Structure formats: structure tokens, C-alpha cells
Amino acid sequence: DMEKMQGNQSRCRVISEERSRCRVISEERSRCRVISEERSRCRVISEERSRCRVISEERSRCRVISEERSRCRAISEERSRCRAISEERSRCRVISEERSRCRVISEERSRCRIISEERSRCRIISEERSRCRVISEERSRCRAISEERSRCRAISEERSRCRVISEERSRCRVISEERSRCRVIREERSRCRVISEERSRCRVISEERSRCRVISEERSRCRIISEERSRCRVISEERSRCRAISEERSRCRAISEERSRCRVISEERSRCRVISEERSRCRVIREERSRCRVISEERSRCRVIREERSRCRVIREERSRCRVISEERSRCRVISEERSRCRVIREERSRCRVISEERSRCRVISEERSRCRVISEERSSAPLSLLVPVFLITPLYISTPGLQACLKSNQGKACYFCCHL
């Protein structure tokens, strides 16, 4: 019994291995189906690639046509630009003429401004002269007022002196006061006249008193003369200063006039420079216009030459493209022939593989059938206690082709399978 049990276990192991082999075979069949589908897809992809190449060639041709159209558009745009440039040049000429007119108007306005400024300067000079005249008149009036005040002071001093003559002691005091008062006297003529009147009035006085008075008056006269001389010096210095100031003013006026003249001359020189620069610019512009005309003619000639060259280049490129296309077509033909050959070789290889796989499968099936026959013979000789109905076995174990063939051969009869409990 133990030997039978061990034999049954070994048989069950063999059956499980056969089942695993059958699973592997089913997986390989599914893989072969997937491979056949992938090959069909690769064929479709290769056909699509060939179609895409044809489409790419057609697109390249369309691109060439579109490039030629874009070139024609660019040529038309350049012509329109040249027309716009010619219109802008005509506008620039009109603008340059207007600018020259505006410059002439601006020069005339600047001249009018200079004339108005010179008139305003002349008005200011006349106003300054009138102011100087008024100042000189006011100074003369102030001098007359100061002379009248000095005369009134001299008359009052002479009256006080006549009153104080009776007292000899007070004479010295009066003399000192007169000296201090006589220092203020400015003009010698007014004082001399007052002194002569005093002499005529004081002749009644005694000779001694007259002598003393004469001495005192002479002393006071000397002092007054010295003071008047110093004042005259100051006045002469003031007059010289006024003369210097007037000379400086006249010099400043002459300098200002010279500066204004220099400004006018510099402005006229700058205007002449601007005019000369404008003339040189106009000459340069004329030369540039003549050059531009020559350049435009040369450009038109160059454009014609470029167009002809571009046409020749296009023809050459089209010829080279045609050559390349013919070469590519020949290459594509060779490649297509090689691909067809490769496909035939691959198909033959796949067929050989399928044949080899089918042969191996047939061998496996024949081996399984022989094993199933052995198993069926062993079932007939196996005891009933070790037989188990097939209904207790899970459907996963019935996936092998040997068991399926066994079940089909029995057709619903009780089929038993040996297994180790």
C-alpha cells in the first residue's frame, strides 16, 4: 500500500508539472497572437510611414511654393517701402523748405528782438541821463541851501560880536566862539563881504579896539581861509571823484555799448556760421540726393540682377531638389525592396518558428496523450478507496488539454482522478 501511495504521489507531481507546462503553452500561444498582432501593426506603421514620407515630400514642395509666394510678397512689400521712402523724401524736402522758411522768420524775429532790446537800452540810457540831471540839480540846490545857511550863521555871529564889543574880557570868549563858529563857513566871498560890512559899521569904535578886532579878525580869517581851503580841497576831490565816476559811467556805457555791439556781431557771426553750415548741409544734402539717386538706380539694377540670380538659384535648387527627389525615390525603391525582402525573411522565420512551435506542441500533446493513456490504465488498476470524484477538484486543475480530452471522451460518466488524501 505504501508503494502504491508513493506511486500515486509521484504521478500527481507529474500531472501538476504537465498542468504547469500546459499553462506555459497557453501563455506562449497568447504571446504568439500578440506578436502576430504587433507584426500586423508594424506593417500598418511602415505603410503609414511611407505615406507620411510622400506627404512630407508634398509638404516640402508646398513649402517651396509658399517660400516663393513669400518672396513675391517680400518683393511687393519692398516696392511699397521704396514708394513710401520716396514719399517720405518728398515730405522731407517740403519739411526742409518749411524749416528754412521758419529759420528766416526766426532770424527776423531775433533781429526785431535785438532792435527792441536796443530801443529799451536807449530808453534806459535817456532815463539815466534825466536822473543824473535831476541829481545834479538837487546837488546844486543843496549847495545853495548850505551857502544860505552859512550866510545866516555869519550874520548872527557878526551881530553877537557887535553886542559883545563893549566887554573886553568877553572878547576872548566871543573870539573863541566866533572861531569855532567861523570854522563852519564854506565860502570866502560871503565872509569877506560880511567882514567889510562889519568894518564899515565898527569904524566908530576906537582905533585900539579896531586894531584888536582887526588882529582877531585877521587871525580868524587866516583860520577860516585854511578851513575853507581844506573844504575846497575836499570839494575839488569830490568833484574829481564825480568826474571820475562820470568818466567811469561813460566808460561803462561805452563798454556796455561795445559789448552789445560785440554781441550783435557775435550773433551775426553765429548767424553767418549757421547760414554757412546750412549751405554746406544743403550742398551735402544735394550731393547725398544725387548719390541716393545713383544708389537707387544701382539698387534697381542690383535688384534686377538679384531677382535674376534668385530665379537662377531657384531653378538650380529645383533641379537639385528634383535630383534629390529622384535619388530619394530610387533609394526608397531600394529600401522598399529591401524591406519587402526583410518582411519575406521575417515571415519565413516566423513561419519556421510557428512550425517548430507547432511541432513541439504536437510532441507535447502526443506525450500528454500517452501519459493520459497510462493514467487511464492505472485508474483501472487503482483501488476504489483512493478514487475521488472529479467534481471535488477545482476547475483550475481541469485547464489542461489532457483532462479536457478525457472528460470529452467519458461524456458525463463518472470520471475519477487519483490524488493523495
CSV table of C-alpha atoms in Angstrom, one decimal:
chain,number,residue,atom,x,y,z
A,1,ASP,CA,0.0,0.0,0.0
A,2,MET,CA,2.8,2.4,0.8
A,3,GLU,CA,4.4,1.8,-2.5
A,4,LYS,CA,1.1,2.5,-4.2
A,5,MET,CA,0.7,5.7,-2.2
A,6,GLN,CA,4.2,6.8,-3.3
A,7,GLY,CA,3.5,5.9,-6.9
A,8,ASN,CA,0.3,8.0,-6.7
A,9,GLN,CA,2.1,10.9,-5.2
A,10,SER,CA,4.8,10.8,-8.0
A,11,ARG,CA,2.0,10.6,-10.6
A,12,CYS,CA,0.3,13.6,-9.0
A,13,ARG,CA,3.6,15.5,-9.2
A,14,VAL,CA,3.9,14.6,-12.9
A,15,ILE,CA,0.3,15.7,-13.5
A,16,SER,CA,1.0,19.1,-11.8
A,17,GLU,CA,4.1,19.6,-13.9
A,18,GLU,CA,2.1,18.8,-17.0
A,19,ARG,CA,-0.5,21.3,-16.0
A,20,SER,CA,2.1,23.9,-15.5
A,21,ARG,CA,3.6,23.1,-18.9
A,22,CYS,CA,0.1,23.4,-20.4
A,23,ARG,CA,-0.2,26.8,-18.8
A,24,VAL,CA,3.1,27.8,-20.3
A,25,ILE,CA,2.0,26.6,-23.7
A,26,SER,CA,-1.3,28.6,-23.4
A,27,GLU,CA,0.7,31.7,-22.4
A,28,GLU,CA,3.1,31.1,-25.4
A,29,ARG,CA,0.1,30.9,-27.7
A,30,SER,CA,-1.2,34.2,-26.3
A,31,ARG,CA,2.2,35.7,-26.8
A,32,CYS,CA,2.3,34.4,-30.4
A,33,ARG,CA,-1.1,36.1,-31.0
A,34,VAL,CA,0.2,39.3,-29.5
A,35,ILE,CA,3.4,39.1,-31.7
A,36,SER,CA,1.3,38.5,-34.8
A,37,GLU,CA,-0.9,41.5,-33.9
A,38,GLU,CA,2.3,43.6,-33.4
A,39,ARG,CA,3.7,42.5,-36.7
A,40,SER,CA,0.4,43.5,-38.4
A,41,ARG,CA,0.6,46.8,-36.6
A,42,CYS,CA,4.3,47.2,-37.7
A,43,ARG,CA,3.2,46.6,-41.3
A,44,VAL,CA,0.5,49.2,-40.9
A,45,ILE,CA,3.0,51.6,-39.3
A,46,SER,CA,5.5,51.1,-42.2
A,47,GLU,CA,2.8,51.8,-44.7
A,48,GLU,CA,1.8,54.9,-42.8
A,49,ARG,CA,5.5,56.0,-42.7
A,50,SER,CA,5.8,55.6,-46.4
A,51,ARG,CA,2.6,57.6,-46.8
A,52,CYS,CA,4.0,60.2,-44.3
A,53,ARG,CA,7.1,60.4,-46.4
A,54,VAL,CA,5.1,61.1,-49.5
A,55,ILE,CA,3.1,63.7,-47.5
A,56,SER,CA,6.4,65.3,-46.2
A,57,GLU,CA,7.7,65.5,-49.8
A,58,GLU,CA,4.4,67.1,-50.9
A,59,ARG,CA,4.7,69.4,-47.9
A,60,SER,CA,8.2,70.3,-48.8
A,61,ARG,CA,7.0,71.1,-52.3
A,62,CYS,CA,4.2,73.2,-50.8
A,63,ARG,CA,6.8,74.9,-48.6
A,64,VAL,CA,8.9,75.8,-51.7
A,65,ILE,CA,5.8,77.2,-53.3
A,66,SER,CA,4.9,79.1,-50.1
A,67,GLU,CA,8.5,80.4,-49.9
A,68,GLU,CA,8.3,81.6,-53.5
A,69,ARG,CA,5.0,83.3,-52.6
A,70,SER,CA,6.5,84.9,-49.5
A,71,ARG,CA,9.4,86.1,-51.7
A,72,CYS,CA,7.0,87.6,-54.1
A,73,ARG,CA,5.2,89.2,-51.1
A,74,ALA,CA,8.5,90.5,-49.8
A,75,ILE,CA,9.4,92.0,-53.2
A,76,SER,CA,6.0,93.7,-53.3
A,77,GLU,CA,6.5,94.9,-49.7
A,78,GLU,CA,9.9,96.3,-50.7
A,79,ARG,CA,8.4,98.1,-53.6
A,80,SER,CA,5.8,99.6,-51.4
A,81,ARG,CA,8.5,100.5,-48.9
A,82,CYS,CA,10.5,102.2,-51.7
A,83,ARG,CA,7.4,104.1,-52.7
A,84,ALA,CA,6.9,105.1,-49.0
A,85,ILE,CA,10.6,106.1,-48.8
A,86,SER,CA,10.2,108.3,-52.0
A,87,GLU,CA,7.1,109.9,-50.5
A,88,GLU,CA,8.9,110.5,-47.2
A,89,ARG,CA,11.8,112.1,-49.1
A,90,SER,CA,9.4,114.4,-50.9
A,91,ARG,CA,7.9,115.2,-47.5
A,92,CYS,CA,11.4,115.8,-46.0
A,93,ARG,CA,12.1,118.2,-48.9
A,94,VAL,CA,8.9,120.1,-48.1
A,95,ILE,CA,9.8,120.0,-44.4
A,96,SER,CA,13.3,121.2,-45.1
A,97,GLU,CA,11.9,124.1,-47.1
A,98,GLU,CA,9.5,124.9,-44.3
A,99,ARG,CA,12.3,124.7,-41.8
A,100,SER,CA,14.4,127.1,-43.9
A,101,ARG,CA,11.4,129.5,-44.0
A,102,CYS,CA,11.0,129.1,-40.3
A,103,ARG,CA,14.7,129.8,-39.8
A,104,VAL,CA,14.4,133.0,-41.8
A,105,ILE,CA,11.3,134.0,-39.8
A,106,SER,CA,13.2,133.2,-36.5
A,107,GLU,CA,16.2,135.3,-37.7
A,108,GLU,CA,13.9,138.2,-38.5
A,109,ARG,CA,12.2,137.8,-35.1
A,110,SER,CA,15.6,137.7,-33.4
A,111,ARG,CA,16.6,140.8,-35.2
A,112,CYS,CA,13.4,142.5,-34.1
A,113,ARG,CA,14.1,141.4,-30.6
A,114,ILE,CA,17.6,142.9,-30.8
A,115,ILE,CA,16.1,146.1,-32.1
A,116,SER,CA,13.5,146.2,-29.3
A,117,GLU,CA,16.3,145.5,-26.8
A,118,GLU,CA,18.4,148.3,-28.2
A,119,ARG,CA,15.4,150.6,-28.0
A,120,SER,CA,14.8,149.7,-24.4
A,121,ARG,CA,18.5,150.2,-23.7
A,122,CYS,CA,18.3,153.7,-25.3
A,123,ARG,CA,15.2,154.4,-23.2
A,124,ILE,CA,17.1,153.3,-20.1
A,125,ILE,CA,20.1,155.5,-21.0
A,126,SER,CA,17.8,158.5,-21.6
A,127,GLU,CA,16.1,157.8,-18.2
A,128,GLU,CA,19.6,157.5,-16.5
A,129,ARG,CA,20.6,160.8,-18.1
A,130,SER,CA,17.4,162.5,-16.9
A,131,ARG,CA,18.1,161.0,-13.4
A,132,CYS,CA,21.6,162.3,-13.5
A,133,ARG,CA,20.3,165.8,-14.4
A,134,VAL,CA,17.8,165.7,-11.6
A,135,ILE,CA,20.6,164.6,-9.2
A,136,SER,CA,22.9,167.4,-10.4
A,137,GLU,CA,20.0,169.9,-9.9
A,138,GLU,CA,19.3,168.6,-6.4
A,139,ARG,CA,23.0,168.8,-5.6
A,140,SER,CA,23.1,172.5,-6.8
A,141,ARG,CA,20.1,173.2,-4.7
A,142,CYS,CA,21.6,171.6,-1.6
A,143,ARG,CA,24.8,173.7,-2.2
A,144,ALA,CA,22.7,176.9,-2.4
A,145,ILE,CA,20.8,176.0,0.8
A,146,SER,CA,24.1,175.3,2.6
A,147,GLU,CA,25.5,178.6,1.4
A,148,GLU,CA,22.4,180.5,2.6
A,149,ARG,CA,22.6,178.7,6.0
A,150,SER,CA,26.3,179.7,6.3
A,151,ARG,CA,25.4,183.3,5.4
A,152,CYS,CA,22.7,183.4,8.1
A,153,ARG,CA,25.1,181.9,10.6
A,154,ALA,CA,27.8,184.6,9.7
A,155,ILE,CA,25.2,187.4,10.1
A,156,SER,CA,24.1,186.1,13.5
A,157,GLU,CA,27.8,185.8,14.6
A,158,GLU,CA,28.5,189.3,13.5
A,159,ARG,CA,25.6,190.7,15.4
A,160,SER,CA,26.6,188.8,18.6
A,161,ARG,CA,30.2,190.2,18.1
A,162,CYS,CA,28.9,193.8,17.9
A,163,ARG,CA,27.0,193.2,21.1
A,164,VAL,CA,30.0,191.7,23.0
A,165,ILE,CA,32.4,194.5,21.8
A,166,SER,CA,31.8,196.6,25.0
A,167,GLU,CA,33.4,194.0,27.1
A,168,GLU,CA,37.0,193.2,26.5
A,169,ARG,CA,37.1,190.2,28.7
A,170,SER,CA,34.2,188.7,26.9
A,171,ARG,CA,36.0,189.4,23.6
A,172,CYS,CA,38.3,186.5,24.0
A,173,ARG,CA,35.4,184.3,24.8
A,174,VAL,CA,33.5,185.7,21.8
A,175,ILE,CA,36.5,185.4,19.6
A,176,SER,CA,36.9,181.7,20.6
A,177,GLU,CA,33.2,181.2,20.0
A,178,GLU,CA,33.5,183.1,16.7
A,179,ARG,CA,36.5,181.0,15.7
A,180,SER,CA,34.5,177.8,16.5
A,181,ARG,CA,31.5,179.2,14.6
A,182,CYS,CA,33.6,180.5,11.7
A,183,ARG,CA,35.1,177.1,11.0
A,184,VAL,CA,31.7,176.1,9.6
A,185,ILE,CA,31.8,178.9,7.0
A,186,ARG,CA,32.4,177.5,3.5
A,187,GLU,CA,32.6,180.3,1.0
A,188,GLU,CA,35.2,183.1,1.3
A,189,ARG,CA,33.3,185.7,-0.7
A,190,SER,CA,30.3,185.7,1.7
A,191,ARG,CA,32.6,186.0,4.7
A,192,CYS,CA,34.7,188.8,3.1
A,193,ARG,CA,31.5,190.8,2.4
A,194,VAL,CA,30.3,190.3,6.0
A,195,ILE,CA,33.7,191.4,7.3
A,196,SER,CA,33.7,194.6,5.1
A,197,GLU,CA,30.2,195.5,6.4
A,198,GLU,CA,31.4,194.9,9.9
A,199,ARG,CA,34.4,197.2,9.3
A,200,SER,CA,32.1,199.9,8.0
A,201,ARG,CA,29.9,199.6,11.0
A,202,CYS,CA,32.6,199.4,13.5
A,203,ARG,CA,34.6,202.4,12.3
A,204,VAL,CA,33.1,204.5,15.1
A,205,ILE,CA,34.8,202.3,17.7
A,206,SER,CA,38.2,203.4,18.8
A,207,GLU,CA,41.3,202.6,16.9
A,208,GLU,CA,42.6,200.4,19.7
A,209,ARG,CA,39.5,198.3,19.7
A,210,SER,CA,39.6,198.3,15.9
A,211,ARG,CA,43.2,197.2,15.9
A,212,CYS,CA,42.4,194.4,18.3
A,213,ARG,CA,39.5,193.4,16.3
A,214,VAL,CA,41.5,193.6,13.1
A,215,ILE,CA,44.1,191.4,14.7
A,216,SER,CA,41.5,189.0,16.0
A,217,GLU,CA,39.6,189.1,12.7
A,218,GLU,CA,42.8,188.6,10.7
A,219,ARG,CA,43.6,185.6,12.9
A,220,SER,CA,40.1,184.3,12.5
A,221,ARG,CA,40.3,185.0,8.7
A,222,CYS,CA,43.5,183.0,8.5
A,223,ARG,CA,41.9,180.1,10.3
A,224,ILE,CA,38.7,180.4,8.1
A,225,ILE,CA,40.9,180.6,5.0
A,226,SER,CA,42.7,177.5,6.0
A,227,GLU,CA,39.4,175.7,6.8
A,228,GLU,CA,37.9,176.9,3.5
A,229,ARG,CA,41.0,175.8,1.6
A,230,SER,CA,40.7,172.3,3.2
A,231,ARG,CA,37.0,172.4,2.3
A,232,CYS,CA,37.7,173.5,-1.2
A,233,ARG,CA,40.3,170.7,-1.4
A,234,VAL,CA,37.6,168.2,-0.3
A,235,ILE,CA,35.1,169.8,-2.8
A,236,SER,CA,37.7,169.5,-5.5
A,237,GLU,CA,38.4,165.9,-4.5
A,238,GLU,CA,34.6,165.3,-4.6
A,239,ARG,CA,34.4,167.0,-8.0
A,240,SER,CA,37.3,164.9,-9.3
A,241,ARG,CA,35.6,161.9,-7.8
A,242,CYS,CA,32.4,162.8,-9.5
A,243,ARG,CA,34.3,163.4,-12.7
A,244,ALA,CA,36.0,160.0,-12.3
A,245,ILE,CA,32.6,158.5,-11.6
A,246,SER,CA,31.1,160.2,-14.6
A,247,GLU,CA,34.1,159.1,-16.7
A,248,GLU,CA,33.7,155.6,-15.4
A,249,ARG,CA,30.0,155.7,-16.1
A,250,SER,CA,30.7,156.9,-19.6
A,251,ARG,CA,33.4,154.2,-19.9
A,252,CYS,CA,30.9,151.6,-18.6
A,253,ARG,CA,28.3,152.8,-21.1
A,254,ALA,CA,30.9,152.7,-23.9
A,255,ILE,CA,31.9,149.2,-22.7
A,256,SER,CA,28.2,148.1,-22.5
A,257,GLU,CA,27.6,149.6,-26.0
A,258,GLU,CA,30.7,147.8,-27.2
A,259,ARG,CA,29.6,144.6,-25.5
A,260,SER,CA,26.2,144.9,-27.1
A,261,ARG,CA,27.9,145.6,-30.4
A,262,CYS,CA,30.1,142.6,-29.9
A,263,ARG,CA,27.1,140.5,-29.0
A,264,VAL,CA,25.3,141.7,-32.2
A,265,ILE,CA,28.5,141.0,-34.1
A,266,SER,CA,28.8,137.5,-32.5
A,267,GLU,CA,25.2,136.8,-33.1
A,268,GLU,CA,25.6,137.9,-36.7
A,269,ARG,CA,28.7,135.8,-37.0
A,270,SER,CA,26.9,132.8,-35.5
A,271,ARG,CA,24.1,133.5,-37.9
A,272,CYS,CA,26.6,133.6,-40.8
A,273,ARG,CA,28.1,130.4,-39.4
A,274,VAL,CA,24.7,128.8,-39.2
A,275,ILE,CA,23.9,130.0,-42.7
A,276,SER,CA,27.3,128.7,-44.0
A,277,GLU,CA,26.6,125.4,-42.2
A,278,GLU,CA,23.1,125.3,-43.6
A,279,ARG,CA,24.5,126.0,-47.1
A,280,SER,CA,27.2,123.2,-46.6
A,281,ARG,CA,24.4,120.9,-45.3
A,282,CYS,CA,22.3,121.8,-48.3
A,283,ARG,CA,25.3,121.0,-50.5
A,284,VAL,CA,25.8,117.8,-48.7
A,285,ILE,CA,22.1,117.0,-49.0
A,286,ARG,CA,22.2,117.7,-52.7
A,287,GLU,CA,25.2,115.5,-53.1
A,288,GLU,CA,23.5,112.8,-51.0
A,289,ARG,CA,20.4,113.2,-53.0
A,290,SER,CA,22.4,112.8,-56.2
A,291,ARG,CA,24.2,109.8,-54.6
A,292,CYS,CA,20.9,108.4,-53.5
A,293,ARG,CA,19.5,108.7,-57.0
A,294,VAL,CA,22.6,106.9,-58.3
A,295,ILE,CA,22.3,104.4,-55.5
A,296,SER,CA,18.6,103.9,-56.2
A,297,GLU,CA,19.4,103.3,-59.8
A,298,GLU,CA,22.2,100.9,-58.8
A,299,ARG,CA,19.8,99.3,-56.3
A,300,SER,CA,17.2,98.9,-59.0
A,301,ARG,CA,19.8,97.3,-61.2
A,302,CYS,CA,21.1,95.2,-58.4
A,303,ARG,CA,17.5,94.2,-57.6
A,304,VAL,CA,17.0,93.1,-61.2
A,305,ILE,CA,20.3,91.2,-61.0
A,306,ARG,CA,19.3,89.7,-57.7
A,307,GLU,CA,16.0,88.7,-59.0
A,308,GLU,CA,17.6,87.0,-61.9
A,309,ARG,CA,20.2,85.4,-59.6
A,310,SER,CA,17.4,84.3,-57.3
A,311,ARG,CA,15.5,82.9,-60.2
A,312,CYS,CA,18.6,81.0,-61.4
A,313,ARG,CA,19.2,79.8,-57.8
A,314,VAL,CA,15.5,78.7,-57.6
A,315,ILE,CA,15.9,76.8,-60.9
A,316,ARG,CA,19.2,75.3,-59.6
A,317,GLU,CA,17.6,74.4,-56.3
A,318,GLU,CA,14.6,72.9,-58.1
A,319,ARG,CA,16.9,70.9,-60.3
A,320,SER,CA,18.9,69.8,-57.3
A,321,ARG,CA,15.7,69.0,-55.5
A,322,CYS,CA,14.4,67.0,-58.5
A,323,ARG,CA,17.7,65.2,-58.5
A,324,VAL,CA,17.5,64.6,-54.7
A,325,ILE,CA,13.9,63.5,-55.1
A,326,SER,CA,14.8,61.1,-57.9
A,327,GLU,CA,17.7,59.8,-55.8
A,328,GLU,CA,15.4,59.5,-52.8
A,329,ARG,CA,12.8,57.8,-54.9
A,330,SER,CA,15.4,55.3,-56.1
A,331,ARG,CA,16.6,54.9,-52.5
A,332,CYS,CA,13.1,54.4,-51.4
A,333,ARG,CA,12.6,51.8,-54.1
A,334,VAL,CA,15.7,50.0,-52.9
A,335,ILE,CA,14.7,50.4,-49.3
A,336,SER,CA,11.2,49.2,-50.1
A,337,GLU,CA,12.6,46.2,-52.0
A,338,GLU,CA,14.9,45.5,-49.0
A,339,ARG,CA,12.1,45.9,-46.6
A,340,SER,CA,9.9,43.5,-48.7
A,341,ARG,CA,12.8,41.1,-48.7
A,342,CYS,CA,13.2,41.6,-44.9
A,343,ARG,CA,9.5,41.1,-44.5
A,344,VAL,CA,9.6,37.9,-46.5
A,345,ILE,CA,12.6,36.7,-44.4
A,346,ARG,CA,10.8,37.7,-41.2
A,347,GLU,CA,7.6,35.9,-42.3
A,348,GLU,CA,9.6,32.8,-43.3
A,349,ARG,CA,11.4,33.0,-39.9
A,350,SER,CA,8.1,33.4,-38.1
A,351,ARG,CA,6.6,30.6,-40.1
A,352,CYS,CA,9.6,28.4,-39.2
A,353,ARG,CA,9.2,29.4,-35.6
A,354,VAL,CA,5.5,28.6,-35.8
A,355,ILE,CA,6.2,25.3,-37.4
A,356,SER,CA,8.8,24.5,-34.8
A,357,GLU,CA,6.5,25.6,-32.0
A,358,GLU,CA,3.6,23.6,-33.6
A,359,ARG,CA,5.9,20.5,-33.8
A,360,SER,CA,6.9,21.0,-30.2
A,361,ARG,CA,3.3,21.4,-29.3
A,362,CYS,CA,2.4,18.3,-31.2
A,363,ARG,CA,5.1,16.4,-29.4
A,364,VAL,CA,3.8,17.7,-26.1
A,365,ILE,CA,0.3,16.8,-27.0
A,366,SER,CA,1.4,13.3,-28.1
A,367,GLU,CA,3.3,12.9,-24.9
A,368,GLU,CA,0.3,14.1,-22.9
A,369,ARG,CA,-2.0,11.7,-24.7
A,370,SER,CA,0.4,8.8,-24.0
A,371,ARG,CA,0.5,9.9,-20.4
A,372,CYS,CA,-3.3,10.1,-20.2
A,373,ARG,CA,-3.4,6.6,-21.6
A,374,VAL,CA,-1.1,5.5,-18.9
A,375,ILE,CA,-3.1,7.3,-16.3
A,376,SER,CA,-6.3,5.7,-17.6
A,377,GLU,CA,-4.7,2.3,-17.5
A,378,GLU,CA,-3.5,3.0,-13.9
A,379,ARG,CA,-7.1,4.1,-12.9
A,380,SER,CA,-8.5,0.8,-14.0
A,381,SER,CA,-5.9,-0.9,-11.8
A,382,ALA,CA,-6.2,1.6,-8.8
A,383,PRO,CA,-8.4,0.7,-5.7
A,384,LEU,CA,-11.8,2.4,-5.1
A,385,SER,CA,-10.7,3.9,-1.7
A,386,LEU,CA,-8.2,6.1,-3.4
A,387,LEU,CA,-10.5,7.3,-6.1
A,388,VAL,CA,-12.0,10.7,-5.7
A,389,PRO,CA,-14.7,12.2,-7.9
A,390,VAL,CA,-13.7,14.8,-10.4
A,391,PHE,CA,-16.4,17.1,-9.1
A,392,LEU,CA,-14.3,17.7,-5.9
A,393,ILE,CA,-11.4,19.0,-7.9
A,394,THR,CA,-11.4,22.8,-8.6
A,395,PRO,CA,-11.9,23.9,-12.2
A,396,LEU,CA,-8.3,25.3,-12.2
A,397,TYR,CA,-6.9,21.8,-12.4
A,398,ILE,CA,-9.1,20.9,-15.4
A,399,SER,CA,-7.5,23.5,-17.7
A,400,THR,CA,-5.0,21.0,-19.1
A,401,PRO,CA,-5.9,19.6,-22.6
A,402,GLY,CA,-5.4,16.0,-21.4
A,403,LEU,CA,-8.1,16.2,-18.8
A,404,GLN,CA,-10.4,18.1,-21.1
A,405,ALA,CA,-10.0,15.3,-23.7
A,406,CYS,CA,-10.6,12.7,-21.0
A,407,LEU,CA,-13.8,14.4,-19.9
A,408,LYS,CA,-15.0,14.7,-23.5
A,409,SER,CA,-14.3,11.0,-24.1
A,410,ASN,CA,-16.3,10.0,-21.0
A,411,GLN,CA,-19.3,12.4,-21.8
A,412,GLY,CA,-20.9,12.8,-18.4
A,413,LYS,CA,-19.8,9.4,-16.9
A,414,ALA,CA,-18.2,9.3,-13.5
A,415,CYS,CA,-14.6,10.2,-14.0
A,416,TYR,CA,-12.2,9.6,-11.1
A,417,PHE,CA,-8.8,11.1,-10.5
A,418,CYS,CA,-6.1,9.6,-8.3
A,419,CYS,CA,-4.8,12.0,-5.7
A,420,HIS,CA,-3.2,11.8,-2.3
A,421,LEU,CA,-5.6,12.4,0.5
